GROMACS .gro file of C-alpha atoms in nm:
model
  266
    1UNK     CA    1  -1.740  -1.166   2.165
    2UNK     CA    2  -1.962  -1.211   1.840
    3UNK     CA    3  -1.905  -1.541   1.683
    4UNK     CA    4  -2.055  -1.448   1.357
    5UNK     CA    5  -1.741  -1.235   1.309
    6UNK     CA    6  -1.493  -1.433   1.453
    7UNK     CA    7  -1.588  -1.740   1.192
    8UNK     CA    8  -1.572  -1.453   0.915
    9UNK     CA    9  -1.233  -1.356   1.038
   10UNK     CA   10  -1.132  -1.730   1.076
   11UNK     CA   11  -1.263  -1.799   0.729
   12UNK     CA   12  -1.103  -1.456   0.573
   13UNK     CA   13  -0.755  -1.544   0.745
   14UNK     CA   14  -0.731  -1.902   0.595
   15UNK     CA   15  -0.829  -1.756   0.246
   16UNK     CA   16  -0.570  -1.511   0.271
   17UNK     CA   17  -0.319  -1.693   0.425
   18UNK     CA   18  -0.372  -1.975   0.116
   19UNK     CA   19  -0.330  -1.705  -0.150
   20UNK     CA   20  -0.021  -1.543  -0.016
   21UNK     CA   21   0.115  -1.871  -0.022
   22UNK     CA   22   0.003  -1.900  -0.401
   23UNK     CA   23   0.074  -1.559  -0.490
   24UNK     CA   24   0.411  -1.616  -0.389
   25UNK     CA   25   0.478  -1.925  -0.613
   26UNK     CA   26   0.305  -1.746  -0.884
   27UNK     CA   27   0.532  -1.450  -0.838
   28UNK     CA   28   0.869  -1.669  -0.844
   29UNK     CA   29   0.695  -1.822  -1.214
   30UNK     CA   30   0.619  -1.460  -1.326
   31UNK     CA   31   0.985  -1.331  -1.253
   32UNK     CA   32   1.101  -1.609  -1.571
   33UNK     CA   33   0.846  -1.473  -1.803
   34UNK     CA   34   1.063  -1.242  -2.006
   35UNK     CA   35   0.700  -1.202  -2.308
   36UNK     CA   36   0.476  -0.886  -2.227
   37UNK     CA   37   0.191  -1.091  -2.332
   38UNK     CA   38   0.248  -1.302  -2.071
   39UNK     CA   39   0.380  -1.066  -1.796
   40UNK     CA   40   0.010  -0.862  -1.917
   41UNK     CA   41  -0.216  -1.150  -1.836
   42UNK     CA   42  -0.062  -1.219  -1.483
   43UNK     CA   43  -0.112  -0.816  -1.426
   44UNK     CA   44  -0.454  -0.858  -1.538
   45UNK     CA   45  -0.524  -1.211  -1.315
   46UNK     CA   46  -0.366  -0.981  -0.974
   47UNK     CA   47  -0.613  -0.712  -1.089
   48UNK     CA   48  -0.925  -0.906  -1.070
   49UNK     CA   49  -0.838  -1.121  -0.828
   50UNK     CA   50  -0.717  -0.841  -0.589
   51UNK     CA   51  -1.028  -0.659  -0.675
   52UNK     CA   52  -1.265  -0.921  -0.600
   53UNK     CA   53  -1.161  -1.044  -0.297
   54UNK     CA   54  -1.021  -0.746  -0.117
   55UNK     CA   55  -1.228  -0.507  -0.274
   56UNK     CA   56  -1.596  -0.682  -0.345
   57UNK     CA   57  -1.586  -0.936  -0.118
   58UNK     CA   58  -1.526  -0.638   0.166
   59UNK     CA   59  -1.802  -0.477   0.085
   60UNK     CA   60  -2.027  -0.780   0.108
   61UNK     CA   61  -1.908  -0.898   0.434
   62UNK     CA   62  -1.952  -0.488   0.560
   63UNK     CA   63  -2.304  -0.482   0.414
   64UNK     CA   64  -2.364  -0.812   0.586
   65UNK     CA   65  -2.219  -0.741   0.939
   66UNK     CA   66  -2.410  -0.386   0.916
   67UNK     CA   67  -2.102  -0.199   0.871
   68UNK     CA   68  -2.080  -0.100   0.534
   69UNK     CA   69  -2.115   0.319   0.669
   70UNK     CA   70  -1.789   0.252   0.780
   71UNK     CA   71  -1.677   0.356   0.449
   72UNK     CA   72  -1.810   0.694   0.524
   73UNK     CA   73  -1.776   0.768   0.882
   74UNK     CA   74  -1.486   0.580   1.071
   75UNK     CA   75  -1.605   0.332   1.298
   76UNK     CA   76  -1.644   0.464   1.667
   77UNK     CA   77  -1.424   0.302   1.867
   78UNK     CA   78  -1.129   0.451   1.565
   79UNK     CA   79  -1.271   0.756   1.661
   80UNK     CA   80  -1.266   0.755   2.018
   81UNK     CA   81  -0.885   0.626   1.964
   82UNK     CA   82  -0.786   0.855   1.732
   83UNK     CA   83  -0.915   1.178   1.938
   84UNK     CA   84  -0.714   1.013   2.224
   85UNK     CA   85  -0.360   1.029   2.048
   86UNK     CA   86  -0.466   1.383   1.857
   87UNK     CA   87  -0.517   1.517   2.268
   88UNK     CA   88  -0.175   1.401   2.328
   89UNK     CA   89   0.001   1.678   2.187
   90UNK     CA   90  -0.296   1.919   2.232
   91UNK     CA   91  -0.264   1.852   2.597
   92UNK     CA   92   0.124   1.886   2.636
   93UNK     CA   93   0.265   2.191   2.792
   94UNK     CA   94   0.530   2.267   2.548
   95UNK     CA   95   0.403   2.504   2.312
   96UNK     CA   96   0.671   2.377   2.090
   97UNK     CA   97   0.588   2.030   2.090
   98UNK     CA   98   0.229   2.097   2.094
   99UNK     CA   99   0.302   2.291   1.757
  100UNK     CA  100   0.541   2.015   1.620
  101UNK     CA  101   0.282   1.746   1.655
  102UNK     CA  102   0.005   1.960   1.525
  103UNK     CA  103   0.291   2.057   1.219
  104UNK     CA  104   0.317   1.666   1.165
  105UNK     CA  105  -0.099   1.552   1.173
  106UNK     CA  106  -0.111   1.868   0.866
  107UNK     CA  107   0.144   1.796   0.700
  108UNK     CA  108   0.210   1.392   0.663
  109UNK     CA  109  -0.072   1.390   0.402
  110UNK     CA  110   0.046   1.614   0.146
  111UNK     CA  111   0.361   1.525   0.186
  112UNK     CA  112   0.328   1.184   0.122
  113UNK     CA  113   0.074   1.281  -0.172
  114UNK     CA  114   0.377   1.471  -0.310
  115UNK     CA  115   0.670   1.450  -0.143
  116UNK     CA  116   0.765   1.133  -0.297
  117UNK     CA  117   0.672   1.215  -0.671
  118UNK     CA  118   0.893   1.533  -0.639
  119UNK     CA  119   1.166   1.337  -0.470
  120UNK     CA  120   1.186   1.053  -0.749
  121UNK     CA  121   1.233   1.307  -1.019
  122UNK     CA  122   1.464   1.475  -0.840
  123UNK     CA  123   1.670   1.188  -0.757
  124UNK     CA  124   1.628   1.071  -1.112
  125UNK     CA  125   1.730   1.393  -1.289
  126UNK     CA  126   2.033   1.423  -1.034
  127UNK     CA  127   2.135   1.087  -1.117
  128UNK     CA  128   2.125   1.160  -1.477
  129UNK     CA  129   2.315   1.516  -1.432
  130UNK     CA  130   2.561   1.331  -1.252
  131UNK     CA  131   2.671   1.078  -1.492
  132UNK     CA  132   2.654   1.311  -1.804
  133UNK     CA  133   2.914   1.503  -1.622
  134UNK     CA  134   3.093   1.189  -1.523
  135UNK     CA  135   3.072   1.328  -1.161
  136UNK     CA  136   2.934   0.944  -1.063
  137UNK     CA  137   2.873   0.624  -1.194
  138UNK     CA  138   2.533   0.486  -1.152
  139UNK     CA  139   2.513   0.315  -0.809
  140UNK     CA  140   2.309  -0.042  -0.795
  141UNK     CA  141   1.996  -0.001  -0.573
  142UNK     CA  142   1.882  -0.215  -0.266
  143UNK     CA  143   1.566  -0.356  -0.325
  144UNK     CA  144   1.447  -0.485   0.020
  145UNK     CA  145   1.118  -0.593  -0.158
  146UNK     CA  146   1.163  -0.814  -0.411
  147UNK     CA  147   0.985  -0.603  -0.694
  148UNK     CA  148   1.211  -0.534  -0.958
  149UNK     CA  149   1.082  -0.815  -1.176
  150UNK     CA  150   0.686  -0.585  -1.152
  151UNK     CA  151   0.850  -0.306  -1.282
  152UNK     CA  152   0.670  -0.236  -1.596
  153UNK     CA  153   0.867  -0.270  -1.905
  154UNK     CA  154   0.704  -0.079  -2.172
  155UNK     CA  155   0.342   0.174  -2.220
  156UNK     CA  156   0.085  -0.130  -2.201
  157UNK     CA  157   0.259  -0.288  -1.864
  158UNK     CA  158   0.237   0.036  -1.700
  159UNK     CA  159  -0.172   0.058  -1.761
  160UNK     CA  160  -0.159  -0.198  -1.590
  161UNK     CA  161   0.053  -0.099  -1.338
  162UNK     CA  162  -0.129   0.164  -1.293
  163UNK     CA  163  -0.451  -0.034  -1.251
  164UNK     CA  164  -0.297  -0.249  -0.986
  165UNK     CA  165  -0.151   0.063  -0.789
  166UNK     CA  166  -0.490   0.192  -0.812
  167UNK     CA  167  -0.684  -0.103  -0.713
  168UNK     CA  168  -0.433  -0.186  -0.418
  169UNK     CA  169  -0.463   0.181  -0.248
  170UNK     CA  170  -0.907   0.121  -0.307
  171UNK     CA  171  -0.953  -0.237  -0.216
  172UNK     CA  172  -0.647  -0.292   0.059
  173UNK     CA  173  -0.764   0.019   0.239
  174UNK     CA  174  -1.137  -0.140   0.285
  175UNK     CA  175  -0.987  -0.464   0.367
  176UNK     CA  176  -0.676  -0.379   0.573
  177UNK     CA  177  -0.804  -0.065   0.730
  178UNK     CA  178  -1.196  -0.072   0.734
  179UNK     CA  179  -1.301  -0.435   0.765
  180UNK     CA  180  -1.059  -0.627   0.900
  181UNK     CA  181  -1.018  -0.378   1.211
  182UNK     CA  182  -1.397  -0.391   1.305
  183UNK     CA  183  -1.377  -0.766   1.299
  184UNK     CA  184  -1.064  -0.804   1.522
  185UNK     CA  185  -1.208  -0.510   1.717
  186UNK     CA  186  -1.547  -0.719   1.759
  187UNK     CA  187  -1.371  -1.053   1.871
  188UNK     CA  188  -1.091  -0.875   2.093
  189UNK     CA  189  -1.260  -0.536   2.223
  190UNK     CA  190  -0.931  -0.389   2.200
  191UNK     CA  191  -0.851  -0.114   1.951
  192UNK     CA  192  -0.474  -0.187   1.996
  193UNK     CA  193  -0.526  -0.555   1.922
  194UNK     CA  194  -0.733  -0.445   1.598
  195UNK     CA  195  -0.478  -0.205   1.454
  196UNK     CA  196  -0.127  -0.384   1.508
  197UNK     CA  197  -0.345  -0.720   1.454
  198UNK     CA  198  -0.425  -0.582   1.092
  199UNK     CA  199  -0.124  -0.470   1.010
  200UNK     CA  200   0.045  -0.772   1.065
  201UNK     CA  201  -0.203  -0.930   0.807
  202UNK     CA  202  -0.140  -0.639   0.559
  203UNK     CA  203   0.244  -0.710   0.577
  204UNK     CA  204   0.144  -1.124   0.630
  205UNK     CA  205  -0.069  -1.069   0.244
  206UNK     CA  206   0.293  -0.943   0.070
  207UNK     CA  207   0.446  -1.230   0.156
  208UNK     CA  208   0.534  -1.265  -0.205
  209UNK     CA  209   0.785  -0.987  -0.169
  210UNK     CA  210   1.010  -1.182   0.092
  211UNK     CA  211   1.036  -1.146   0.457
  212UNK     CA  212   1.223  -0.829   0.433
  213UNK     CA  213   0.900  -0.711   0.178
  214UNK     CA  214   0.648  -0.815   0.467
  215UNK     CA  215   0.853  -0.569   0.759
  216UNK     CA  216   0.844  -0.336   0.499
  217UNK     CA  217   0.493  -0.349   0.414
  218UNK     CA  218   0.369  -0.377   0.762
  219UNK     CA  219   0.543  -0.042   0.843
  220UNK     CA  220   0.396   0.150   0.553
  221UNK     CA  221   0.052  -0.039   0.700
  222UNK     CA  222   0.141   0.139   1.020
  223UNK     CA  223   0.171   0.483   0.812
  224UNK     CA  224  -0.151   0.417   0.690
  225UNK     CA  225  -0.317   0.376   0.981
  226UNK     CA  226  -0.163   0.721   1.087
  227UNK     CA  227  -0.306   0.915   0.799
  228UNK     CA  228  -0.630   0.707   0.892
  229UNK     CA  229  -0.631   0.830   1.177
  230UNK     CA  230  -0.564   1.182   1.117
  231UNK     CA  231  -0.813   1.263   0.843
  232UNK     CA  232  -1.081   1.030   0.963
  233UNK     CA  233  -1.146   0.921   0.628
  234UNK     CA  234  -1.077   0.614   0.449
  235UNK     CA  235  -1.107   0.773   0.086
  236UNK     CA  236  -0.818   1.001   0.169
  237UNK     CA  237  -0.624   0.711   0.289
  238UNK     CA  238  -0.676   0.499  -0.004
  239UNK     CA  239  -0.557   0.818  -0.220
  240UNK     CA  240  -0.246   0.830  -0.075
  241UNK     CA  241  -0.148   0.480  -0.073
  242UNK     CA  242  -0.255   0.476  -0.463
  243UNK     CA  243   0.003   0.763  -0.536
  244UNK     CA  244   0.240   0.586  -0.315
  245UNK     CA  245   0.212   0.286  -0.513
  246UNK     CA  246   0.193   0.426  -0.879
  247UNK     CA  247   0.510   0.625  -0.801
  248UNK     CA  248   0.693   0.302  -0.664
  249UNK     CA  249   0.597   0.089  -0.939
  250UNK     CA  250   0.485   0.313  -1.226
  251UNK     CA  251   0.632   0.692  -1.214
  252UNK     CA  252   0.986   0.671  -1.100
  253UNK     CA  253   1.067   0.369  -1.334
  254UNK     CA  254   0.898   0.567  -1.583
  255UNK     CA  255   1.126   0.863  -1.498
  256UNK     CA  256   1.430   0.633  -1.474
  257UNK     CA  257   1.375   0.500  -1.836
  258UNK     CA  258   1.301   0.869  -1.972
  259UNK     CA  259   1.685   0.988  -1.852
  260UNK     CA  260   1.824   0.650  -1.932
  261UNK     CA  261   1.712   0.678  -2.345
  262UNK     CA  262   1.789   1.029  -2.341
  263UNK     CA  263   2.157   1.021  -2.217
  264UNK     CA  264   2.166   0.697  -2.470
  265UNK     CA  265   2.042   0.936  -2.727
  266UNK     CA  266   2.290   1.250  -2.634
   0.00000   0.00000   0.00000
């Protein structure tokens, strides 16, 4: 076991663990705050904050523990693991399986680079064909995360939307996927540990969004890890969980506001 990383992990789970617990009381003020100026600065806060201790502070503790090539070449032991599970299906008998898993490790990444940009506008333009030919009324959405009140409401809240789904996809990859994986791995010697262990903490972080916000989130962690694993690279990863965020929170509001003012306007 190496103690010098099990204090930082000690030390990095306490400071996370206390601002969750803030984040979340912040969040509860911020969903009252009806002023852009207002909603703007508490973007702005998240940004830097977010930033600087997921992003910066990662990077100083990998420089430190002598890991900071991680963020080029995946750590060994992720390796090893993720050659294991790609041999699964290479080794199976079933030519059709074989092909169906091989179909699924080249095709999850554009797909989720894509696939959920094409399916918000198509969703949205259905939607809006639907009630302009009175075919449907416009059916309330379940919103198992709690993020309605983050949806940007005008051009300058979705810079900054787009900042924080851009800094989240850079600085919660290092964290979530890069660092805090090599720690657990270090303390526990078990890649299993490591991976479900950091997931948890991803989902633990978004406590903010509820409980049903944190299963959530620790699933898409798990989808994460997946692409992770497949493409072996971390920049890749953080790519697609930047798109993934800017169409949740910035595109396909954007899209749902653009139909809504033009069947206002017709």
């Amino acid at each position: 076991m190496n103690h010098t990383n099990l204090i930082i992990l000690l030390m990095l789970f306490v400071v996370t663990t206390f601002i969750s617990r803030r984040d979340k009381n912040q969040y509860d003020v911020f969903k009252s705050i009806q002023k852009t100026g207002d909603r703007q600065k508490f973007f702005k806060r998240w940004a830097i904050e977010s930033f600087i201790i997921y992003g910066l502070l990662s990077m100083i503790i990998l420089s430190i523990i002598g890991q900071i090539y991680s963020l080029k070449v995946m750590p060994d032991f992720l390796v090893d693991f993720s050659k294991s599970v790609k041999s699964i299906g290479e080794m199976n008998e079933s030519d059709f399986i074989s092909g169906f898993f091989k179909g699924i490790m080249i095709s999850i990444v554009p797909v989720l680079l894509f696939g959920g940009t094409i399916g918000a506008f198509l969703k949205e333009y259905k939607d809006y064909k639907d009630r302009k030919s009175k075919n449907n009324i416009e059916s309330e959405e379940i919103n198992f995360r709690n993020l309605d009140a983050l949806i940007p409401k005008n051009y300058k809240e979705r810079i900054w939307g787009a900042i924080l789904s851009i800094n989240a996809g850079f600085s919660e990859e290092i964290f979530f996927r890069v660092l805090a994986p090599i720690l657990i791995y270090s303390v526990t010697s078990s890649v299993l540990i490591a991976i479900i262990g950091s997931t948890i903490w991803f989902g633990l972080v978004h406590y903010y969004q509820g409980m049903a916000g944190v299963f959530v989130t620790f699933f898409v962690g798990l989808l994460m890890f997946i692409v992770y694993m497949i493409t072996e690279n971390i920049w890749i990863t953080m790519l697609v969980h930047a798109v993934l965020d800017l169409n949740g929170l910035v595109f396909s509001p954007w899209l749902k506001a653009i139909f809504a003012n033009r069947e206002n306007s017709a």
